[in-house]
Amino acid sequence: MRKTRKIVSFLLAVLILVSTFTINSSVVFAASVKTPKLTNITSKTTSVTIKWKKQSNISGYAIYQRKGNNKFKRVATVSKKATSYTEGSLTSATKYTYYIKSYTKSKKGKYIYSTKSNSLNIYTKPAKPNISSITSPTSTSIKLKWSKVSRINGYVLYRKSGSKYIKVADISAKSTSYTVKKLKESKKYYYAIRAYKVANGKRVYGSYSAIASIKTKHTHKYVKKVIKPTCAKSGYTKYTCQKCNYSYKSKKTSATGHKNIKIDIIAATCGTNGSKKEVCGVCNATVKTTTIPATGKHNYVAKTCAEAYKEVVNTGESATTQNLASYQHKTDWMCNICSDCHQIKQGNEGDIWSKYSNKEACEIMLGYVNNLRKEYKAANPGFYHATDKVTLVYDEKLTELANIRAKEISTSYSHDTGTRTGAYECISYGRNTVNQSFEGWKASTGHHDIMIHKKGAKFGYGRYVDSNGTVYNCLLIWDSGWSAELWEMIYG
């Protein structure tokens, strides 16, 4: 019986030994390669690093990994020189187990593997939370919110002081917000948070979040100021904090509205609009302005030249000094509303300006233009050269042509048609007084530049009134740089 048992035991041992060998496989007896030994395992959020002792007389190492309770799988093969391996792209806060095998390669190309090394396991670290908001709901509290981290057991909140992190609270894994209380008023605090996973009774911590900071609120100390309402603006009570200058308004009262309205009327004239202005008697603000249209009609009264001229001067129009008694003109006509003054004679073509009866209007316009040139010279030193003539001289021939041009533009209002004068020209219509014509040209850049022309020498001015009472004006200025031959050709 004993002999039989020995034979059976021997046969079983042979059978077990044969089972470790596969005839058509590249793997032969494992016992022929020494088994390696893992010495260390570490982890980060998405990677694990394993280390082992270096072996001799081998070709390399095969790395095997298991995630959680899944089956082992080979994840890498490394050279015989390697003593460590790092696997990346792993899941955070998850358990991973590793073992390795060393192997050699026979002359026939067959791989001979060792038995499995010891196995080591570790958890990858939890992901880093992100603090999404930090607020101070009260003067003694701060509320933080953060992004949720998966597969963890909780969070730890820290207050950072200098380079140290001071633990504030353990927080449930289900929470994504926390309020810190019993803080000091008007003080700045710095916070960070990190997640942890419990493995084998110990916490595996992830990285700290970025620092979030805020200053706690303070208790406002308000001073109030009452702003009384005005005619157009509401009143209110303004409260301002003496600590931080924060302010708000309350107890608003309606504007009182404009009262004691005063009426200021500027009468319209023949060619100028008037106005009706309503002014508040309390705040002097203009409440409303209404335009009073110009009458559009002159009321001409016959006067002698001298009488008309004196009244024109008295209305504010300036002229060069002259002996009024030396002018022996026919009857002048003056509007007794706006003082527009001219001399006319009757003819088959209607009221026509005489080429000689307009000299007084010329003198008035000449005074305006020369004053403008003097003022421009004073304001713009160097514009006029020493050889330039600042003061223009009245010329009868230019005035004659100006009267002709005034009539011509009544039928064709253009610089490009009619008589060629050879002079710089300003034209207008609908301006019934000398002053209106001058001011209109002065306000126009092109006409203004003609009136201040630095080479100007001679001056002429004419007007024409058509059958509808519309006044056409023409001003001519001769350039001193033009030759005497040109003058003789045009005016000789």
mmCIF file of N, CA, C and O in Angstrom, residues 401-471:
data_model
loop_
_atom_site.group_PDB
_atom_site.id
_atom_site.type_symbol
_atom_site.label_atom_id
_atom_site.label_comp_id
_atom_site.label_asym_id
_atom_site.label_seq_id
_atom_site.Cartn_x
_atom_site.Cartn_y
_atom_site.Cartn_z
ATOM 1 N N LEU A 401 -19.952 148.511 -61.878
ATOM 2 C CA LEU A 401 -20.051 147.118 -62.280
ATOM 3 C C LEU A 401 -20.768 146.272 -61.228
ATOM 4 O O LEU A 401 -21.500 145.340 -61.550
ATOM 5 N N ALA A 402 -20.578 146.628 -59.945
ATOM 6 C CA ALA A 402 -21.247 145.899 -58.873
ATOM 7 C C ALA A 402 -22.758 146.054 -58.989
ATOM 8 O O ALA A 402 -23.526 145.109 -58.749
ATOM 9 N N ASN A 403 -23.240 147.274 -59.371
ATOM 10 C CA ASN A 403 -24.673 147.490 -59.560
ATOM 11 C C ASN A 403 -25.201 146.689 -60.752
ATOM 12 O O ASN A 403 -26.306 146.130 -60.717
ATOM 13 N N ILE A 404 -24.390 146.621 -61.811
ATOM 14 C CA ILE A 404 -24.792 145.826 -62.974
ATOM 15 C C ILE A 404 -24.895 144.351 -62.601
ATOM 16 O O ILE A 404 -25.853 143.661 -62.947
ATOM 17 N N ARG A 405 -23.879 143.859 -61.846
ATOM 18 C CA ARG A 405 -23.893 142.452 -61.435
ATOM 19 C C ARG A 405 -25.057 142.154 -60.491
ATOM 20 O O ARG A 405 -25.662 141.075 -60.542
ATOM 21 N N ALA A 406 -25.419 143.119 -59.620
ATOM 22 C CA ALA A 406 -26.536 142.921 -58.697
ATOM 23 C C ALA A 406 -27.825 142.685 -59.471
ATOM 24 O O ALA A 406 -28.653 141.846 -59.096
ATOM 25 N N LYS A 407 -27.996 143.439 -60.571
ATOM 26 C CA LYS A 407 -29.191 143.248 -61.394
ATOM 27 C C LYS A 407 -29.125 141.911 -62.135
ATOM 28 O O LYS A 407 -30.134 141.199 -62.256
ATOM 29 N N GLU A 408 -27.930 141.568 -62.637
ATOM 30 C CA GLU A 408 -27.799 140.327 -63.394
ATOM 31 C C GLU A 408 -28.126 139.099 -62.542
ATOM 32 O O GLU A 408 -28.765 138.144 -63.002
ATOM 33 N N ILE A 409 -27.696 139.080 -61.284
ATOM 34 C CA ILE A 409 -27.939 137.890 -60.445
ATOM 35 C C ILE A 409 -29.392 137.767 -60.037
ATOM 36 O O ILE A 409 -29.818 136.730 -59.526
ATOM 37 N N SER A 410 -30.194 138.837 -60.281
ATOM 38 C CA SER A 410 -31.625 138.725 -59.981
ATOM 39 C C SER A 410 -32.306 137.773 -60.959
ATOM 40 O O SER A 410 -33.375 137.232 -60.663
ATOM 41 N N THR A 411 -31.694 137.545 -62.129
ATOM 42 C CA THR A 411 -32.266 136.621 -63.112
ATOM 43 C C THR A 411 -31.436 135.343 -63.263
ATOM 44 O O THR A 411 -31.946 134.310 -63.666
ATOM 45 N N SER A 412 -30.147 135.424 -62.920
ATOM 46 C CA SER A 412 -29.292 134.232 -62.976
ATOM 47 C C SER A 412 -28.307 134.304 -61.824
ATOM 48 O O SER A 412 -27.268 134.961 -61.921
ATOM 49 N N TYR A 413 -28.683 133.649 -60.713
ATOM 50 C CA TYR A 413 -27.903 133.785 -59.486
ATOM 51 C C TYR A 413 -26.673 132.862 -59.563
ATOM 52 O O TYR A 413 -26.665 131.728 -59.123
ATOM 53 N N SER A 414 -25.580 133.398 -60.119
ATOM 54 C CA SER A 414 -24.370 132.600 -60.306
ATOM 55 C C SER A 414 -23.181 133.519 -60.505
ATOM 56 O O SER A 414 -23.301 134.619 -61.044
ATOM 57 N N HIS A 415 -21.987 133.057 -60.072
ATOM 58 C CA HIS A 415 -20.749 133.787 -60.333
ATOM 59 C C HIS A 415 -20.285 133.595 -61.772
ATOM 60 O O HIS A 415 -19.433 134.339 -62.251
ATOM 61 N N ASP A 416 -20.825 132.585 -62.423
ATOM 62 C CA ASP A 416 -20.289 132.168 -63.716
ATOM 63 C C ASP A 416 -21.042 132.727 -64.917
ATOM 64 O O ASP A 416 -20.759 132.363 -66.058
ATOM 65 N N THR A 417 -22.042 133.560 -64.690
ATOM 66 C CA THR A 417 -22.784 134.149 -65.802
ATOM 67 C C THR A 417 -22.754 135.663 -65.704
ATOM 68 O O THR A 417 -22.451 136.222 -64.659
ATOM 69 N N GLY A 418 -23.073 136.328 -66.806
ATOM 70 C CA GLY A 418 -23.142 137.794 -66.788
ATOM 71 C C GLY A 418 -21.809 138.457 -67.071
ATOM 72 O O GLY A 418 -20.875 137.859 -67.603
ATOM 73 N N THR A 419 -21.711 139.704 -66.695
ATOM 74 C CA THR A 419 -20.546 140.540 -66.992
ATOM 75 C C THR A 419 -19.304 140.037 -66.280
ATOM 76 O O THR A 419 -19.356 139.709 -65.091
ATOM 77 N N ARG A 420 -18.174 139.961 -67.002
ATOM 78 C CA ARG A 420 -16.892 139.589 -66.406
ATOM 79 C C ARG A 420 -16.243 140.823 -65.821
ATOM 80 O O ARG A 420 -15.887 141.757 -66.539
ATOM 81 N N THR A 421 -16.073 140.868 -64.506
ATOM 82 C CA THR A 421 -15.532 142.063 -63.831
ATOM 83 C C THR A 421 -14.037 141.974 -63.597
ATOM 84 O O THR A 421 -13.375 142.983 -63.375
ATOM 85 N N GLY A 422 -13.483 140.748 -63.565
ATOM 86 C CA GLY A 422 -12.059 140.595 -63.284
ATOM 87 C C GLY A 422 -11.722 140.759 -61.821
ATOM 88 O O GLY A 422 -10.556 140.769 -61.449
ATOM 89 N N ALA A 423 -12.736 140.925 -60.959
ATOM 90 C CA ALA A 423 -12.501 141.153 -59.529
ATOM 91 C C ALA A 423 -13.047 139.973 -58.721
ATOM 92 O O ALA A 423 -13.827 139.164 -59.208
ATOM 93 N N TYR A 424 -12.621 139.892 -57.442
ATOM 94 C CA TYR A 424 -13.204 138.926 -56.526
ATOM 95 C C TYR A 424 -14.632 139.375 -56.197
ATOM 96 O O TYR A 424 -14.882 140.545 -55.963
ATOM 97 N N GLU A 425 -15.551 138.428 -56.116
ATOM 98 C CA GLU A 425 -16.957 138.789 -56.042
ATOM 99 C C GLU A 425 -17.681 138.079 -54.892
ATOM 100 O O GLU A 425 -17.521 136.880 -54.672
ATOM 101 N N CYS A 426 -18.507 138.839 -54.144
ATOM 102 C CA CYS A 426 -19.427 138.288 -53.152
ATOM 103 C C CYS A 426 -20.844 138.673 -53.581
ATOM 104 O O CYS A 426 -21.090 139.841 -53.910
ATOM 105 N N ILE A 427 -21.779 137.715 -53.585
ATOM 106 C CA ILE A 427 -23.154 138.030 -53.961
ATOM 107 C C ILE A 427 -24.107 137.455 -52.919
ATOM 108 O O ILE A 427 -23.776 136.509 -52.209
ATOM 109 N N SER A 428 -25.304 138.062 -52.824
ATOM 110 C CA SER A 428 -26.346 137.565 -51.919
ATOM 111 C C SER A 428 -27.683 138.135 -52.349
ATOM 112 O O SER A 428 -27.747 139.087 -53.144
ATOM 113 N N TYR A 429 -28.762 137.576 -51.813
ATOM 114 C CA TYR A 429 -30.079 138.162 -52.056
ATOM 115 C C TYR A 429 -30.948 137.926 -50.828
ATOM 116 O O TYR A 429 -30.691 137.047 -49.999
ATOM 117 N N GLY A 430 -31.988 138.739 -50.692
ATOM 118 C CA GLY A 430 -32.908 138.612 -49.568
ATOM 119 C C GLY A 430 -32.403 139.268 -48.303
ATOM 120 O O GLY A 430 -33.075 139.220 -47.264
ATOM 121 N N ARG A 431 -31.221 139.900 -48.343
ATOM 122 C CA ARG A 431 -30.690 140.622 -47.182
ATOM 123 C C ARG A 431 -30.884 142.109 -47.469
ATOM 124 O O ARG A 431 -30.190 142.679 -48.300
ATOM 125 N N ASN A 432 -31.812 142.706 -46.756
ATOM 126 C CA ASN A 432 -32.315 144.020 -47.157
ATOM 127 C C ASN A 432 -31.522 145.193 -46.622
ATOM 128 O O ASN A 432 -31.745 146.331 -47.036
ATOM 129 N N THR A 433 -30.626 144.941 -45.674
ATOM 130 C CA THR A 433 -29.819 146.048 -45.155
ATOM 131 C C THR A 433 -28.350 145.777 -45.429
ATOM 132 O O THR A 433 -27.943 144.626 -45.675
ATOM 133 N N VAL A 434 -27.560 146.837 -45.386
ATOM 134 C CA VAL A 434 -26.115 146.691 -45.567
ATOM 135 C C VAL A 434 -25.545 145.764 -44.496
ATOM 136 O O VAL A 434 -24.722 144.895 -44.759
ATOM 137 N N ASN A 435 -26.024 145.945 -43.294
ATOM 138 C CA ASN A 435 -25.528 145.138 -42.177
ATOM 139 C C ASN A 435 -25.838 143.658 -42.371
ATOM 140 O O ASN A 435 -24.998 142.788 -42.127
ATOM 141 N N GLN A 436 -27.046 143.352 -42.840
ATOM 142 C CA GLN A 436 -27.410 141.960 -43.066
ATOM 143 C C GLN A 436 -26.525 141.323 -44.135
ATOM 144 O O GLN A 436 -26.084 140.178 -44.010
ATOM 145 N N SER A 437 -26.254 142.050 -45.217
ATOM 146 C CA SER A 437 -25.400 141.538 -46.282
ATOM 147 C C SER A 437 -24.000 141.250 -45.761
ATOM 148 O O SER A 437 -23.422 140.184 -46.016
ATOM 149 N N PHE A 438 -23.434 142.211 -45.036
ATOM 150 C CA PHE A 438 -22.076 142.049 -44.515
ATOM 151 C C PHE A 438 -21.992 140.857 -43.557
ATOM 152 O O PHE A 438 -21.078 140.019 -43.655
ATOM 153 N N GLU A 439 -22.946 140.770 -42.608
ATOM 154 C CA GLU A 439 -22.894 139.696 -41.626
ATOM 155 C C GLU A 439 -23.038 138.325 -42.296
ATOM 156 O O GLU A 439 -22.428 137.344 -41.869
ATOM 157 N N GLY A 440 -23.864 138.264 -43.333
ATOM 158 C CA GLY A 440 -24.010 137.002 -44.062
ATOM 159 C C GLY A 440 -22.709 136.580 -44.723
ATOM 160 O O GLY A 440 -22.311 135.411 -44.673
ATOM 161 N N TRP A 441 -22.028 137.522 -45.381
ATOM 162 C CA TRP A 441 -20.741 137.208 -46.014
ATOM 163 C C TRP A 441 -19.668 136.874 -44.983
ATOM 164 O O TRP A 441 -18.853 135.996 -45.189
ATOM 165 N N LYS A 442 -19.696 137.576 -43.888
ATOM 166 C CA LYS A 442 -18.707 137.351 -42.836
ATOM 167 C C LYS A 442 -18.821 135.925 -42.278
ATOM 168 O O LYS A 442 -17.819 135.291 -41.930
ATOM 169 N N ALA A 443 -20.054 135.415 -42.201
ATOM 170 C CA ALA A 443 -20.282 134.074 -41.654
ATOM 171 C C ALA A 443 -19.944 132.971 -42.649
ATOM 172 O O ALA A 443 -19.859 131.804 -42.277
ATOM 173 N N SER A 444 -19.732 133.329 -43.920
ATOM 174 C CA SER A 444 -19.397 132.349 -44.955
ATOM 175 C C SER A 444 -17.888 132.339 -45.158
ATOM 176 O O SER A 444 -17.276 133.383 -45.396
ATOM 177 N N THR A 445 -17.269 131.156 -45.054
ATOM 178 C CA THR A 445 -15.809 131.060 -45.132
ATOM 179 C C THR A 445 -15.264 131.644 -46.435
ATOM 180 O O THR A 445 -14.313 132.436 -46.434
ATOM 181 N N GLY A 446 -15.858 131.260 -47.562
ATOM 182 C CA GLY A 446 -15.370 131.748 -48.844
ATOM 183 C C GLY A 446 -15.497 133.250 -48.999
ATOM 184 O O GLY A 446 -14.564 133.936 -49.444
ATOM 185 N N HIS A 447 -16.663 133.818 -48.624
ATOM 186 C CA HIS A 447 -16.852 135.266 -48.726
ATOM 187 C C HIS A 447 -15.971 136.020 -47.736
ATOM 188 O O HIS A 447 -15.445 137.096 -48.029
ATOM 189 N N HIS A 448 -15.814 135.435 -46.528
ATOM 190 C CA HIS A 448 -14.953 136.042 -45.515
ATOM 191 C C HIS A 448 -13.528 136.167 -46.052
ATOM 192 O O HIS A 448 -12.866 137.206 -45.890
ATOM 193 N N ASP A 449 -13.035 135.084 -46.714
ATOM 194 C CA ASP A 449 -11.665 135.111 -47.235
ATOM 195 C C ASP A 449 -11.493 136.160 -48.334
ATOM 196 O O ASP A 449 -10.411 136.731 -48.496
ATOM 197 N N ILE A 450 -12.551 136.408 -49.119
ATOM 198 C CA ILE A 450 -12.480 137.457 -50.146
ATOM 199 C C ILE A 450 -12.367 138.828 -49.498
ATOM 200 O O ILE A 450 -11.547 139.668 -49.897
ATOM 201 N N MET A 451 -13.153 139.069 -48.442
ATOM 202 C CA MET A 451 -13.157 140.395 -47.809
ATOM 203 C C MET A 451 -11.841 140.712 -47.112
ATOM 204 O O MET A 451 -11.458 141.867 -47.001
ATOM 205 N N ILE A 452 -11.114 139.663 -46.628
ATOM 206 C CA ILE A 452 -9.830 139.926 -45.951
ATOM 207 C C ILE A 452 -8.650 139.691 -46.901
ATOM 208 O O ILE A 452 -7.502 139.684 -46.456
ATOM 209 N N HIS A 453 -8.909 139.499 -48.198
ATOM 210 C CA HIS A 453 -7.857 139.175 -49.164
ATOM 211 C C HIS A 453 -6.665 140.127 -49.030
ATOM 212 O O HIS A 453 -6.804 141.350 -49.091
ATOM 213 N N LYS A 454 -5.474 139.555 -48.829
ATOM 214 C CA LYS A 454 -4.304 140.373 -48.495
ATOM 215 C C LYS A 454 -3.852 141.281 -49.649
ATOM 216 O O LYS A 454 -3.192 142.283 -49.416
ATOM 217 N N LYS A 455 -4.208 140.936 -50.876
ATOM 218 C CA LYS A 455 -3.803 141.762 -52.013
ATOM 219 C C LYS A 455 -4.927 142.694 -52.475
ATOM 220 O O LYS A 455 -4.834 143.318 -53.530
ATOM 221 N N GLY A 456 -5.976 142.780 -51.672
ATOM 222 C CA GLY A 456 -7.077 143.669 -52.032
ATOM 223 C C GLY A 456 -6.642 145.130 -52.088
ATOM 224 O O GLY A 456 -5.811 145.579 -51.289
ATOM 225 N N ALA A 457 -7.230 145.882 -53.033
ATOM 226 C CA ALA A 457 -6.852 147.299 -53.176
ATOM 227 C C ALA A 457 -8.093 148.181 -53.347
ATOM 228 O O ALA A 457 -8.319 149.107 -52.573
ATOM 229 N N LYS A 458 -8.911 147.877 -54.376
ATOM 230 C CA LYS A 458 -10.073 148.705 -54.683
ATOM 231 C C LYS A 458 -11.352 147.968 -54.332
ATOM 232 O O LYS A 458 -11.408 146.740 -54.304
ATOM 233 N N PHE A 459 -12.405 148.751 -54.082
ATOM 234 C CA PHE A 459 -13.647 148.216 -53.545
ATOM 235 C C PHE A 459 -14.838 148.817 -54.286
ATOM 236 O O PHE A 459 -14.853 150.000 -54.625
ATOM 237 N N GLY A 460 -15.836 147.987 -54.527
ATOM 238 C CA GLY A 460 -17.083 148.475 -55.097
ATOM 239 C C GLY A 460 -18.253 147.681 -54.554
ATOM 240 O O GLY A 460 -18.119 146.480 -54.273
ATOM 241 N N TYR A 461 -19.420 148.310 -54.416
ATOM 242 C CA TYR A 461 -20.581 147.631 -53.839
ATOM 243 C C TYR A 461 -21.849 148.132 -54.506
ATOM 244 O O TYR A 461 -22.055 149.339 -54.668
ATOM 245 N N GLY A 462 -22.721 147.204 -54.919
ATOM 246 C CA GLY A 462 -23.966 147.592 -55.556
ATOM 247 C C GLY A 462 -25.128 146.756 -55.096
ATOM 248 O O GLY A 462 -24.955 145.629 -54.625
ATOM 249 N N ARG A 463 -26.371 147.323 -55.259
ATOM 250 C CA ARG A 463 -27.577 146.597 -54.878
ATOM 251 C C ARG A 463 -28.657 146.825 -55.935
ATOM 252 O O ARG A 463 -28.674 147.826 -56.640
ATOM 253 N N TYR A 464 -29.581 145.855 -55.995
ATOM 254 C CA TYR A 464 -30.686 145.966 -56.945
ATOM 255 C C TYR A 464 -31.948 145.400 -56.295
ATOM 256 O O TYR A 464 -31.915 144.362 -55.631
ATOM 257 N N VAL A 465 -33.080 146.120 -56.449
ATOM 258 C CA VAL A 465 -34.365 145.676 -55.899
ATOM 259 C C VAL A 465 -35.282 145.340 -57.064
ATOM 260 O O VAL A 465 -35.545 146.185 -57.923
ATOM 261 N N ASP A 466 -35.773 144.092 -57.126
ATOM 262 C CA ASP A 466 -36.656 143.731 -58.234
ATOM 263 C C ASP A 466 -38.101 144.144 -57.927
ATOM 264 O O ASP A 466 -38.388 144.754 -56.882
ATOM 265 N N SER A 467 -39.012 143.813 -58.838
ATOM 266 C CA SER A 467 -40.402 144.254 -58.704
ATOM 267 C C SER A 467 -41.107 143.626 -57.508
ATOM 268 O O SER A 467 -42.154 144.118 -57.062
ATOM 269 N N ASN A 468 -40.534 142.525 -56.962
ATOM 270 C CA ASN A 468 -41.140 141.889 -55.785
ATOM 271 C C ASN A 468 -40.573 142.434 -54.475
ATOM 272 O O ASN A 468 -40.959 141.990 -53.399
ATOM 273 N N GLY A 469 -39.646 143.379 -54.575
ATOM 274 C CA GLY A 469 -39.050 143.959 -53.370
ATOM 275 C C GLY A 469 -37.847 143.184 -52.852
ATOM 276 O O GLY A 469 -37.325 143.500 -51.778
ATOM 277 N N THR A 470 -37.378 142.138 -53.592
ATOM 278 C CA THR A 470 -36.207 141.362 -53.164
ATOM 279 C C THR A 470 -34.932 142.122 -53.501
ATOM 280 O O THR A 470 -34.770 142.618 -54.612
ATOM 281 N N VAL A 471 -34.037 142.228 -52.530
ATOM 282 C CA VAL A 471 -32.799 142.981 -52.698
ATOM 283 C C VAL A 471 -31.669 142.018 -53.051
ATOM 284 O O VAL A 471 -31.465 141.002 -52.385
#
